[in-house]
PDB file of C-alpha atoms in Angstrom:
ATOM      1  CA  UNK A 141     -71.566  38.617 -85.802  1.00  0.00           C
ATOM      2  CA  UNK A 142     -70.670  42.299 -85.711  1.00  0.00           C
ATOM      3  CA  UNK A 143     -72.987  44.668 -87.554  1.00  0.00           C
ATOM      4  CA  UNK A 144     -71.162  47.910 -86.907  1.00  0.00           C
ATOM      5  CA  UNK A 145     -72.453  49.840 -89.933  1.00  0.00           C
ATOM      6  CA  UNK A 146     -75.357  49.952 -92.359  1.00  0.00           C
ATOM      7  CA  UNK A 147     -76.031  51.789 -95.607  1.00  0.00           C
ATOM      8  CA  UNK A 148     -79.142  53.936 -95.965  1.00  0.00           C
ATOM      9  CA  UNK A 149     -80.451  56.101 -98.821  1.00  0.00           C
ATOM     10  CA  UNK A 150     -80.614  59.805 -97.984  1.00  0.00           C
ATOM     11  CA  UNK A 151     -81.264  63.141 -99.653  1.00  0.00           C
ATOM     12  CA  UNK A 152     -78.087  65.226 -99.581  1.00  0.00           C
ATOM     13  CA  UNK A 153     -78.403  69.010 -99.479  1.00  0.00           C
ATOM     14  CA  UNK A 154     -75.486  71.417 -99.710  1.00  0.00           C
ATOM     15  CA  UNK A 155     -76.475  75.076 -99.573  1.00  0.00           C
ATOM     16  CA  UNK A 156     -72.923  76.135-100.449  1.00  0.00           C
ATOM     17  CA  UNK A 157     -72.897  74.154-103.697  1.00  0.00           C
ATOM     18  CA  UNK A 158     -74.841  74.710-106.861  1.00  0.00           C
ATOM     19  CA  UNK A 159     -77.385  72.198-108.048  1.00  0.00           C
ATOM     20  CA  UNK A 160     -80.441  70.486-106.664  1.00  0.00           C
ATOM     21  CA  UNK A 161     -80.606  68.122-103.698  1.00  0.00           C
ATOM     22  CA  UNK A 162     -79.433  64.683-104.710  1.00  0.00           C
ATOM     23  CA  UNK A 163     -80.101  61.200-103.526  1.00  0.00           C
ATOM     24  CA  UNK A 164     -77.292  58.920-102.438  1.00  0.00           C
ATOM     25  CA  UNK A 165     -76.212  56.382 -99.828  1.00  0.00           C
ATOM     26  CA  UNK A 166     -74.897  57.215 -96.371  1.00  0.00           C
ATOM     27  CA  UNK A 167     -73.224  54.944 -93.827  1.00  0.00           C
ATOM     28  CA  UNK A 168     -74.699  54.891 -90.321  1.00  0.00           C
ATOM     29  CA  UNK A 169     -73.243  53.475 -87.120  1.00  0.00           C
ATOM     30  CA  UNK A 170     -75.331  50.554 -85.883  1.00  0.00           C
ATOM     31  CA  UNK A 171     -77.208  50.819 -82.602  1.00  0.00           C
ATOM     32  CA  UNK A 172     -78.923  47.728 -81.204  1.00  0.00           C
ATOM     33  CA  UNK A 173     -79.946  46.554 -77.737  1.00  0.00           C
ATOM     34  CA  UNK A 174     -77.799  44.042 -75.893  1.00  0.00           C
ATOM     35  CA  UNK A 175     -79.323  42.123 -73.014  1.00  0.00           C
ATOM     36  CA  UNK A 176     -76.892  40.893 -70.373  1.00  0.00           C
ATOM     37  CA  UNK A 177     -78.117  37.889 -68.410  1.00  0.00           C
ATOM     38  CA  UNK A 178     -76.550  36.319 -65.339  1.00  0.00           C
ATOM     39  CA  UNK A 179     -77.468  32.702 -64.760  1.00  0.00           C
ATOM     40  CA  UNK A 180     -80.156  33.191 -67.418  1.00  0.00           C
ATOM     41  CA  UNK A 181     -81.805  35.995 -65.393  1.00  0.00           C
ATOM     42  CA  UNK A 182     -81.978  39.393 -67.170  1.00  0.00           C
ATOM     43  CA  UNK A 183     -79.724  41.956 -65.493  1.00  0.00           C
ATOM     44  CA  UNK A 184     -79.163  44.784 -67.967  1.00  0.00           C
ATOM     45  CA  UNK A 185     -80.052  46.105 -71.384  1.00  0.00           C
ATOM     46  CA  UNK A 186     -77.708  48.558 -73.034  1.00  0.00           C
ATOM     47  CA  UNK A 187     -77.920  50.245 -76.421  1.00  0.00           C
ATOM     48  CA  UNK A 188     -74.632  49.540 -78.178  1.00  0.00           C
ATOM     49  CA  UNK A 189     -72.845  49.053 -81.478  1.00  0.00           C
ATOM     50  CA  UNK A 190     -72.592  45.278 -82.062  1.00  0.00           C
ATOM     51  CA  UNK A 191     -69.111  43.827 -81.761  1.00  0.00           C
ATOM     52  CA  UNK A 192     -66.914  42.738 -78.837  1.00  0.00           C
ATOM     53  CA  UNK A 193     -70.120  41.940 -76.939  1.00  0.00           C
ATOM     54  CA  UNK A 194     -68.452  39.461 -74.591  1.00  0.00           C
ATOM     55  CA  UNK A 195     -65.899  42.125 -73.650  1.00  0.00           C
ATOM     56  CA  UNK A 196     -68.740  44.593 -73.146  1.00  0.00           C
ATOM     57  CA  UNK A 197     -70.604  42.237 -70.825  1.00  0.00           C
ATOM     58  CA  UNK A 198     -67.483  41.321 -68.861  1.00  0.00           C
ATOM     59  CA  UNK A 199     -66.426  44.951 -68.525  1.00  0.00           C
ATOM     60  CA  UNK A 200     -69.915  45.958 -67.433  1.00  0.00           C
ATOM     61  CA  UNK A 201     -70.062  43.264 -64.754  1.00  0.00           C
ATOM     62  CA  UNK A 202     -66.650  44.284 -63.415  1.00  0.00           C
ATOM     63  CA  UNK A 203     -67.287  48.029 -63.382  1.00  0.00           C
ATOM     64  CA  UNK A 204     -70.652  47.478 -61.682  1.00  0.00           C
ATOM     65  CA  UNK A 205     -69.027  45.383 -58.983  1.00  0.00           C
ATOM     66  CA  UNK A 206     -70.815  42.164 -59.889  1.00  0.00           C
ATOM     67  CA  UNK A 207     -67.495  40.360 -60.456  1.00  0.00           C
ATOM     68  CA  UNK A 208     -63.993  41.042 -59.167  1.00  0.00           C
ATOM     69  CA  UNK A 209     -61.870  39.241 -61.730  1.00  0.00           C
ATOM     70  CA  UNK A 210     -62.121  36.932 -64.719  1.00  0.00           C
ATOM     71  CA  UNK A 211     -62.044  33.870 -62.451  1.00  0.00           C
ATOM     72  CA  UNK A 212     -65.512  34.781 -61.183  1.00  0.00           C
ATOM     73  CA  UNK A 213     -66.947  33.907 -64.613  1.00  0.00           C
ATOM     74  CA  UNK A 214     -67.408  30.272 -65.640  1.00  0.00           C
ATOM     75  CA  UNK A 215     -68.808  30.975 -69.118  1.00  0.00           C
ATOM     76  CA  UNK A 216     -69.941  33.981 -71.127  1.00  0.00           C
ATOM     77  CA  UNK A 217     -71.568  33.327 -74.462  1.00  0.00           C
ATOM     78  CA  UNK A 218     -73.667  35.010 -77.119  1.00  0.00           C
ATOM     79  CA  UNK A 219     -77.177  33.634 -77.390  1.00  0.00           C
ATOM     80  CA  UNK A 220     -79.596  33.777 -80.284  1.00  0.00           C
ATOM     81  CA  UNK A 221     -82.360  35.497 -78.352  1.00  0.00           C
ATOM     82  CA  UNK A 222     -85.883  35.531 -79.777  1.00  0.00           C
ATOM     83  CA  UNK A 223     -85.375  37.660 -82.901  1.00  0.00           C
ATOM     84  CA  UNK A 224     -85.886  36.283 -86.398  1.00  0.00           C
ATOM     85  CA  UNK A 225     -83.422  36.159 -88.019  1.00  0.00           C
ATOM     86  CA  UNK A 226     -81.152  35.630 -85.021  1.00  0.00           C
ATOM     87  CA  UNK A 227     -79.307  38.812 -84.087  1.00  0.00           C
ATOM     88  CA  UNK A 228     -77.302  37.445 -81.157  1.00  0.00           C
ATOM     89  CA  UNK A 229     -78.231  40.412 -78.993  1.00  0.00           C
ATOM     90  CA  UNK A 230     -78.041  38.461 -75.723  1.00  0.00           C
ATOM     91  CA  UNK A 231     -74.980  37.585 -73.643  1.00  0.00           C
ATOM     92  CA  UNK A 232     -75.529  34.956 -70.980  1.00  0.00           C
ATOM     93  CA  UNK A 233     -72.973  34.831 -68.159  1.00  0.00           C
ATOM     94  CA  UNK A 234     -72.585  31.999 -65.670  1.00  0.00           C
ATOM     95  CA  UNK A 235     -70.830  32.988 -62.455  1.00  0.00           C
ATOM     96  CA  UNK A 236     -68.866  30.714 -60.163  1.00  0.00           C
ATOM     97  CA  UNK A 237     -70.793  28.991 -57.402  1.00  0.00           C
ATOM     98  CA  UNK A 238     -69.071  31.112 -54.739  1.00  0.00           C
ATOM     99  CA  UNK A 239     -69.831  34.445 -56.463  1.00  0.00           C
ATOM    100  CA  UNK A 240     -72.805  36.269 -54.931  1.00  0.00           C
ATOM    101  CA  UNK A 241     -75.576  36.846 -57.466  1.00  0.00           C
ATOM    102  CA  UNK A 242     -76.184  40.434 -58.550  1.00  0.00           C
ATOM    103  CA  UNK A 243     -78.942  42.352 -56.846  1.00  0.00           C
ATOM    104  CA  UNK A 244     -81.941  42.479 -59.171  1.00  0.00           C
ATOM    105  CA  UNK A 245     -84.427  44.555 -57.206  1.00  0.00           C
ATOM    106  CA  UNK A 246     -85.848  47.635 -58.985  1.00  0.00           C
ATOM    107  CA  UNK A 247     -83.123  49.937 -57.637  1.00  0.00           C
ATOM    108  CA  UNK A 248     -80.458  47.862 -59.400  1.00  0.00           C
ATOM    109  CA  UNK A 249     -82.144  46.821 -62.632  1.00  0.00           C
ATOM    110  CA  UNK A 250     -80.171  48.432 -65.438  1.00  0.00           C
ATOM    111  CA  UNK A 251     -81.370  50.001 -68.646  1.00  0.00           C
ATOM    112  CA  UNK A 252     -78.768  52.194 -70.295  1.00  0.00           C
ATOM    113  CA  UNK A 253     -79.111  54.273 -73.413  1.00  0.00           C
ATOM    114  CA  UNK A 254     -76.209  55.003 -75.737  1.00  0.00           C
ATOM    115  CA  UNK A 255     -75.741  58.364 -74.022  1.00  0.00           C
ATOM    116  CA  UNK A 256     -76.171  57.395 -70.366  1.00  0.00           C
ATOM    117  CA  UNK A 257     -74.246  54.792 -68.455  1.00  0.00           C
ATOM    118  CA  UNK A 258     -76.153  55.071 -65.183  1.00  0.00           C
ATOM    119  CA  UNK A 259     -79.747  55.314 -66.417  1.00  0.00           C
ATOM    120  CA  UNK A 260     -82.309  53.317 -64.487  1.00  0.00           C
ATOM    121  CA  UNK A 261     -80.547  53.379 -61.127  1.00  0.00           C
ATOM    122  CA  UNK A 262     -82.927  54.473 -58.473  1.00  0.00           C
ATOM    123  CA  UNK A 263     -80.667  56.233 -55.974  1.00  0.00           C
ATOM    124  CA  UNK A 264     -77.364  57.999 -55.491  1.00  0.00           C
ATOM    125  CA  UNK A 265     -76.114  55.005 -53.481  1.00  0.00           C
ATOM    126  CA  UNK A 266     -76.855  52.716 -56.434  1.00  0.00           C
ATOM    127  CA  UNK A 267     -74.623  54.836 -58.664  1.00  0.00           C
ATOM    128  CA  UNK A 268     -71.513  54.559 -56.481  1.00  0.00           C
ATOM    129  CA  UNK A 269     -69.440  51.398 -56.666  1.00  0.00           C
ATOM    130  CA  UNK A 270     -66.243  51.057 -54.644  1.00  0.00           C
ATOM    131  CA  UNK A 271     -63.153  49.837 -56.434  1.00  0.00           C
ATOM    132  CA  UNK A 272     -61.066  47.008 -55.024  1.00  0.00           C
ATOM    133  CA  UNK A 273     -57.917  48.693 -56.383  1.00  0.00           C
ATOM    134  CA  UNK A 274     -55.972  51.432 -54.612  1.00  0.00           C
ATOM    135  CA  UNK A 275     -54.570  53.634 -57.368  1.00  0.00           C
ATOM    136  CA  UNK A 276     -53.528  56.579 -55.209  1.00  0.00           C
ATOM    137  CA  UNK A 277     -49.939  55.363 -55.016  1.00  0.00           C
ATOM    138  CA  UNK A 278     -49.609  54.285 -58.644  1.00  0.00           C
ATOM    139  CA  UNK A 279     -46.132  55.351 -59.805  1.00  0.00           C
ATOM    140  CA  UNK A 280     -47.223  56.217 -63.365  1.00  0.00           C
ATOM    141  CA  UNK A 281     -45.441  59.245 -64.837  1.00  0.00           C
ATOM    142  CA  UNK A 282     -46.328  60.543 -68.305  1.00  0.00           C
ATOM    143  CA  UNK A 283     -44.655  63.429 -70.149  1.00  0.00           C
ATOM    144  CA  UNK A 284     -47.120  66.088 -71.251  1.00  0.00           C
ATOM    145  CA  UNK A 285     -45.691  65.774 -74.761  1.00  0.00           C
ATOM    146  CA  UNK A 286     -46.714  62.098 -74.821  1.00  0.00           C
ATOM    147  CA  UNK A 287     -50.232  62.946 -73.685  1.00  0.00           C
ATOM    148  CA  UNK A 288     -50.528  65.618 -76.371  1.00  0.00           C
ATOM    149  CA  UNK A 289     -49.850  63.037 -79.090  1.00  0.00           C
ATOM    150  CA  UNK A 290     -52.496  60.539 -77.946  1.00  0.00           C
ATOM    151  CA  UNK A 291     -55.673  62.083 -79.472  1.00  0.00           C
ATOM    152  CA  UNK A 292     -54.142  61.855 -82.946  1.00  0.00           C
ATOM    153  CA  UNK A 293     -53.171  58.230 -82.320  1.00  0.00           C
ATOM    154  CA  UNK A 294     -56.682  57.464 -81.098  1.00  0.00           C
ATOM    155  CA  UNK A 295     -58.282  59.198 -84.056  1.00  0.00           C
ATOM    156  CA  UNK A 296     -56.058  57.393 -86.560  1.00  0.00           C
ATOM    157  CA  UNK A 297     -57.306  54.047 -85.233  1.00  0.00           C
ATOM    158  CA  UNK A 298     -61.031  54.917 -85.399  1.00  0.00           C
ATOM    159  CA  UNK A 299     -61.791  53.107 -88.635  1.00  0.00           C
ATOM    160  CA  UNK A 300     -65.557  52.838 -88.154  1.00  0.00           C
ATOM    161  CA  UNK A 301     -65.778  56.526 -87.215  1.00  0.00           C
ATOM    162  CA  UNK A 302     -64.086  57.347 -90.526  1.00  0.00           C
ATOM    163  CA  UNK A 303     -67.078  55.925 -92.381  1.00  0.00           C
ATOM    164  CA  UNK A 304     -69.923  56.944 -90.058  1.00  0.00           C
ATOM    165  CA  UNK A 305     -68.830  59.951 -87.989  1.00  0.00           C
ATOM    166  CA  UNK A 306     -71.106  58.633 -85.254  1.00  0.00           C
ATOM    167  CA  UNK A 307     -69.067  56.682 -82.712  1.00  0.00           C
ATOM    168  CA  UNK A 308     -67.267  57.356 -79.453  1.00  0.00           C
ATOM    169  CA  UNK A 309     -63.881  55.788 -78.823  1.00  0.00           C
ATOM    170  CA  UNK A 310     -61.868  54.652 -75.828  1.00  0.00           C
ATOM    171  CA  UNK A 311     -58.213  53.701 -76.026  1.00  0.00           C
ATOM    172  CA  UNK A 312     -55.925  52.057 -73.492  1.00  0.00           C
ATOM    173  CA  UNK A 313     -52.324  53.275 -73.657  1.00  0.00           C
ATOM    174  CA  UNK A 314     -49.056  52.468 -71.963  1.00  0.00           C
ATOM    175  CA  UNK A 315     -47.022  55.162 -70.230  1.00  0.00           C
ATOM    176  CA  UNK A 316     -44.905  55.663 -73.338  1.00  0.00           C
ATOM    177  CA  UNK A 317     -47.944  56.194 -75.572  1.00  0.00           C
ATOM    178  CA  UNK A 318     -48.375  52.740 -77.120  1.00  0.00           C
ATOM    179  CA  UNK A 319     -52.004  52.015 -78.013  1.00  0.00           C
ATOM    180  CA  UNK A 320     -52.866  48.559 -76.668  1.00  0.00           C
ATOM    181  CA  UNK A 321     -56.529  48.387 -77.579  1.00  0.00           C
ATOM    182  CA  UNK A 322     -59.192  50.687 -79.010  1.00  0.00           C
ATOM    183  CA  UNK A 323     -62.939  50.183 -78.989  1.00  0.00           C
ATOM    184  CA  UNK A 324     -65.665  52.211 -80.713  1.00  0.00           C
ATOM    185  CA  UNK A 325     -69.343  52.355 -79.802  1.00  0.00           C
ATOM    186  CA  UNK A 326     -72.367  54.632 -79.993  1.00  0.00           C
ATOM    187  CA  UNK A 327     -72.186  54.675 -76.191  1.00  0.00           C
ATOM    188  CA  UNK A 328     -69.033  56.097 -74.658  1.00  0.00           C
ATOM    189  CA  UNK A 329     -69.562  54.004 -71.524  1.00  0.00           C
ATOM    190  CA  UNK A 330     -69.870  50.900 -73.734  1.00  0.00           C
ATOM    191  CA  UNK A 331     -66.582  51.725 -75.451  1.00  0.00           C
ATOM    192  CA  UNK A 332     -64.918  51.924 -72.033  1.00  0.00           C
ATOM    193  CA  UNK A 333     -66.535  48.674 -70.863  1.00  0.00           C
ATOM    194  CA  UNK A 334     -65.292  46.941 -74.034  1.00  0.00           C
ATOM    195  CA  UNK A 335     -61.744  48.099 -73.312  1.00  0.00           C
ATOM    196  CA  UNK A 336     -61.938  47.009 -69.679  1.00  0.00           C
ATOM    197  CA  UNK A 337     -63.562  43.695 -70.612  1.00  0.00           C
ATOM    198  CA  UNK A 338     -60.689  43.029 -73.006  1.00  0.00           C
ATOM    199  CA  UNK A 339     -58.155  43.774 -70.287  1.00  0.00           C
ATOM    200  CA  UNK A 340     -60.066  41.574 -67.837  1.00  0.00           C
ATOM    201  CA  UNK A 341     -60.079  38.591 -70.194  1.00  0.00           C
ATOM    202  CA  UNK A 342     -56.389  39.163 -70.984  1.00  0.00           C
ATOM    203  CA  UNK A 343     -55.536  38.969 -67.287  1.00  0.00           C
ATOM    204  CA  UNK A 344     -54.196  42.530 -67.167  1.00  0.00           C
ATOM    205  CA  UNK A 345     -56.136  43.923 -64.198  1.00  0.00           C
ATOM    206  CA  UNK A 346     -55.376  46.041 -62.327  1.00  0.00           C
ATOM    207  CA  UNK A 347     -54.186  48.332 -65.105  1.00  0.00           C
ATOM    208  CA  UNK A 348     -51.332  49.768 -63.086  1.00  0.00           C
ATOM    209  CA  UNK A 349     -49.162  52.154 -65.082  1.00  0.00           C
ATOM    210  CA  UNK A 350     -51.702  52.559 -67.898  1.00  0.00           C
ATOM    211  CA  UNK A 351     -53.908  55.420 -69.015  1.00  0.00           C
ATOM    212  CA  UNK A 352     -57.315  55.604 -70.653  1.00  0.00           C
ATOM    213  CA  UNK A 353     -58.236  58.179 -73.300  1.00  0.00           C
ATOM    214  CA  UNK A 354     -61.857  58.848 -74.275  1.00  0.00           C
ATOM    215  CA  UNK A 355     -62.966  60.796 -77.325  1.00  0.00           C
ATOM    216  CA  UNK A 356     -65.642  62.861 -75.595  1.00  0.00           C
ATOM    217  CA  UNK A 357     -66.071  64.293 -72.129  1.00  0.00           C
ATOM    218  CA  UNK A 358     -65.013  62.740 -68.832  1.00  0.00           C
ATOM    219  CA  UNK A 359     -68.165  61.947 -66.885  1.00  0.00           C
ATOM    220  CA  UNK A 360     -68.696  60.451 -63.446  1.00  0.00           C
ATOM    221  CA  UNK A 361     -69.490  56.983 -64.784  1.00  0.00           C
ATOM    222  CA  UNK A 362     -66.380  56.850 -66.984  1.00  0.00           C
ATOM    223  CA  UNK A 363     -64.199  57.920 -64.068  1.00  0.00           C
ATOM    224  CA  UNK A 364     -65.766  55.246 -61.889  1.00  0.00           C
ATOM    225  CA  UNK A 365     -65.234  52.586 -64.549  1.00  0.00           C
ATOM    226  CA  UNK A 366     -61.573  53.572 -64.867  1.00  0.00           C
ATOM    227  CA  UNK A 367     -61.148  53.319 -61.096  1.00  0.00           C
ATOM    228  CA  UNK A 368     -62.810  49.903 -61.023  1.00  0.00           C
ATOM    229  CA  UNK A 369     -60.173  48.695 -63.504  1.00  0.00           C
ATOM    230  CA  UNK A 370     -57.281  50.196 -61.538  1.00  0.00           C
ATOM    231  CA  UNK A 371     -56.446  52.849 -64.147  1.00  0.00           C
ATOM    232  CA  UNK A 372     -54.466  55.735 -62.589  1.00  0.00           C
ATOM    233  CA  UNK A 373     -54.957  58.315 -65.368  1.00  0.00           C
ATOM    234  CA  UNK A 374     -58.080  59.200 -67.350  1.00  0.00           C
ATOM    235  CA  UNK A 375     -57.801  61.711 -70.180  1.00  0.00           C
ATOM    236  CA  UNK A 376     -60.535  63.207 -72.329  1.00  0.00           C
ATOM    237  CA  UNK A 377     -60.520  65.476 -75.338  1.00  0.00           C
ATOM    238  CA  UNK A 378     -63.421  67.415 -73.861  1.00  0.00           C
ATOM    239  CA  UNK A 379     -64.500  68.666 -70.443  1.00  0.00           C
ATOM    240  CA  UNK A 380     -64.896  66.720 -67.200  1.00  0.00           C
ATOM    241  CA  UNK A 381     -67.892  67.096 -64.942  1.00  0.00           C
ATOM    242  CA  UNK A 382     -67.719  68.212 -61.319  1.00  0.00           C
ATOM    243  CA  UNK A 383     -68.564  64.713 -60.094  1.00  0.00           C
ATOM    244  CA  UNK A 384     -65.863  63.242 -62.305  1.00  0.00           C
ATOM    245  CA  UNK A 385     -63.279  65.572 -60.769  1.00  0.00           C
ATOM    246  CA  UNK A 386     -64.536  64.875 -57.248  1.00  0.00           C
ATOM    247  CA  UNK A 387     -64.388  61.109 -57.760  1.00  0.00           C
ATOM    248  CA  UNK A 388     -60.941  61.278 -59.376  1.00  0.00           C
ATOM    249  CA  UNK A 389     -59.663  63.281 -56.414  1.00  0.00           C
ATOM    250  CA  UNK A 390     -61.151  60.769 -53.983  1.00  0.00           C
ATOM    251  CA  UNK A 391     -59.547  57.870 -55.853  1.00  0.00           C
ATOM    252  CA  UNK A 392     -56.163  59.511 -56.307  1.00  0.00           C
ATOM    253  CA  UNK A 393     -56.620  59.362 -60.072  1.00  0.00           C
ATOM    254  CA  UNK A 394     -55.104  61.863 -62.473  1.00  0.00           C
ATOM    255  CA  UNK A 395     -57.875  63.478 -64.522  1.00  0.00           C
ATOM    256  CA  UNK A 396     -56.938  65.340 -67.709  1.00  0.00           C
ATOM    257  CA  UNK A 397     -59.457  67.272 -69.778  1.00  0.00           C
ATOM    258  CA  UNK A 398     -59.441  69.398 -72.929  1.00  0.00           C
ATOM    259  CA  UNK A 399     -56.577  67.303 -74.323  1.00  0.00           C
ATOM    260  CA  UNK A 400     -56.334  69.075 -77.668  1.00  0.00           C
ATOM    261  CA  UNK A 401     -53.413  70.178 -79.766  1.00  0.00           C
ATOM    262  CA  UNK A 402     -50.580  71.072 -77.397  1.00  0.00           C
ATOM    263  CA  UNK A 403     -52.765  71.971 -74.411  1.00  0.00           C
ATOM    264  CA  UNK A 404     -54.544  70.184 -71.595  1.00  0.00           C
ATOM    265  CA  UNK A 405     -56.038  70.829 -68.169  1.00  0.00           C
ATOM    266  CA  UNK A 406     -54.943  68.603 -65.284  1.00  0.00           C
ATOM    267  CA  UNK A 407     -57.680  68.603 -62.653  1.00  0.00           C
ATOM    268  CA  UNK A 408     -56.422  66.094 -60.086  1.00  0.00           C
ATOM    269  CA  UNK A 409     -53.182  64.337 -59.097  1.00  0.00           C
ATOM    270  CA  UNK A 410     -51.029  66.407 -61.485  1.00  0.00           C
ATOM    271  CA  UNK A 411     -47.789  64.887 -60.195  1.00  0.00           C
ATOM    272  CA  UNK A 412     -48.174  62.077 -62.746  1.00  0.00           C
ATOM    273  CA  UNK A 413     -47.806  64.556 -65.627  1.00  0.00           C
ATOM    274  CA  UNK A 414     -44.285  65.814 -66.237  1.00  0.00           C
ATOM    275  CA  UNK A 415     -43.146  68.894 -68.118  1.00  0.00           C
ATOM    276  CA  UNK A 416     -39.465  69.082 -69.079  1.00  0.00           C
ATOM    277  CA  UNK A 417     -38.739  66.215 -66.655  1.00  0.00           C
ATOM    278  CA  UNK A 418     -40.338  68.064 -63.732  1.00  0.00           C
ATOM    279  CA  UNK A 419     -43.516  67.113 -61.902  1.00  0.00           C
ATOM    280  CA  UNK A 420     -46.220  69.747 -61.795  1.00  0.00           C
ATOM    281  CA  UNK A 421     -48.149  70.838 -58.767  1.00  0.00           C
ATOM    282  CA  UNK A 422     -51.786  71.782 -58.463  1.00  0.00           C
ATOM    283  CA  UNK A 423     -52.806  75.290 -57.309  1.00  0.00           C
ATOM    284  CA  UNK A 424     -55.985  75.795 -55.382  1.00  0.00           C
ATOM    285  CA  UNK A 425     -58.246  75.720 -58.446  1.00  0.00           C
ATOM    286  CA  UNK A 426     -56.791  73.899 -61.462  1.00  0.00           C
ATOM    287  CA  UNK A 427     -53.596  73.362 -63.383  1.00  0.00           C
ATOM    288  CA  UNK A 428     -53.168  74.030 -67.107  1.00  0.00           C
ATOM    289  CA  UNK A 429     -50.378  72.412 -69.086  1.00  0.00           C
ATOM    290  CA  UNK A 430     -49.462  73.798 -72.500  1.00  0.00           C
TER     291      UNK A 430
END
């Protein structure tokens, strides 16, 4: 059912090349709405790239605190919706009888765009969700050299990005750098939810001893999602936000930013990153590993 890409005619202009503008096809990453229903009641609409929609819904429900583990879900299935032809842009989830229903008042109705994972929440309190997993004592240790290799491994697995140039990626790795699963999506928070939903359905939570790499920046919502899945280390190829760093510190999570080439910044819990078999410490401001 996945419609990850589409071809579209465009006019191509290259000011550095001779000749007139020319017409030709281009490949675009798909973006379509997905409605997540719980017990047939609408809960959320997110703009996503179709594919792994069950994982997306399961990951979303876990990271929003609606469910605690896969056993809380009786069924999760794609539904035809009302579109003609059917686009299967609805996932209907049935929770166990003992699972409290999600709050559906206006402060907790979700509409998320491809760029925002917390849009539509009416208050600061609605944004914060407490994880059931304590990751502060996670014994994960990762050599800085292993971390430095991960962006290239992530990029090599981004097959849809190769054709569209328009998708974010999230990859779940082991401590020795093995890529377990990668997901791509127009929404970076969706890519993370797809990874976490996969891990949830595979019975892998909490993700003790694992690390998550995202292709863009490390935002508050991505840090929170990682914490909800019990992930002790979040790395990003770009910058973290202040709230991301604050939340990572509160959780005892290692937050790595600007993971590019042979350099990286370790913002919190740097003891999990080793250099030449030695743990690093954090000065008053930040720690930079090269």
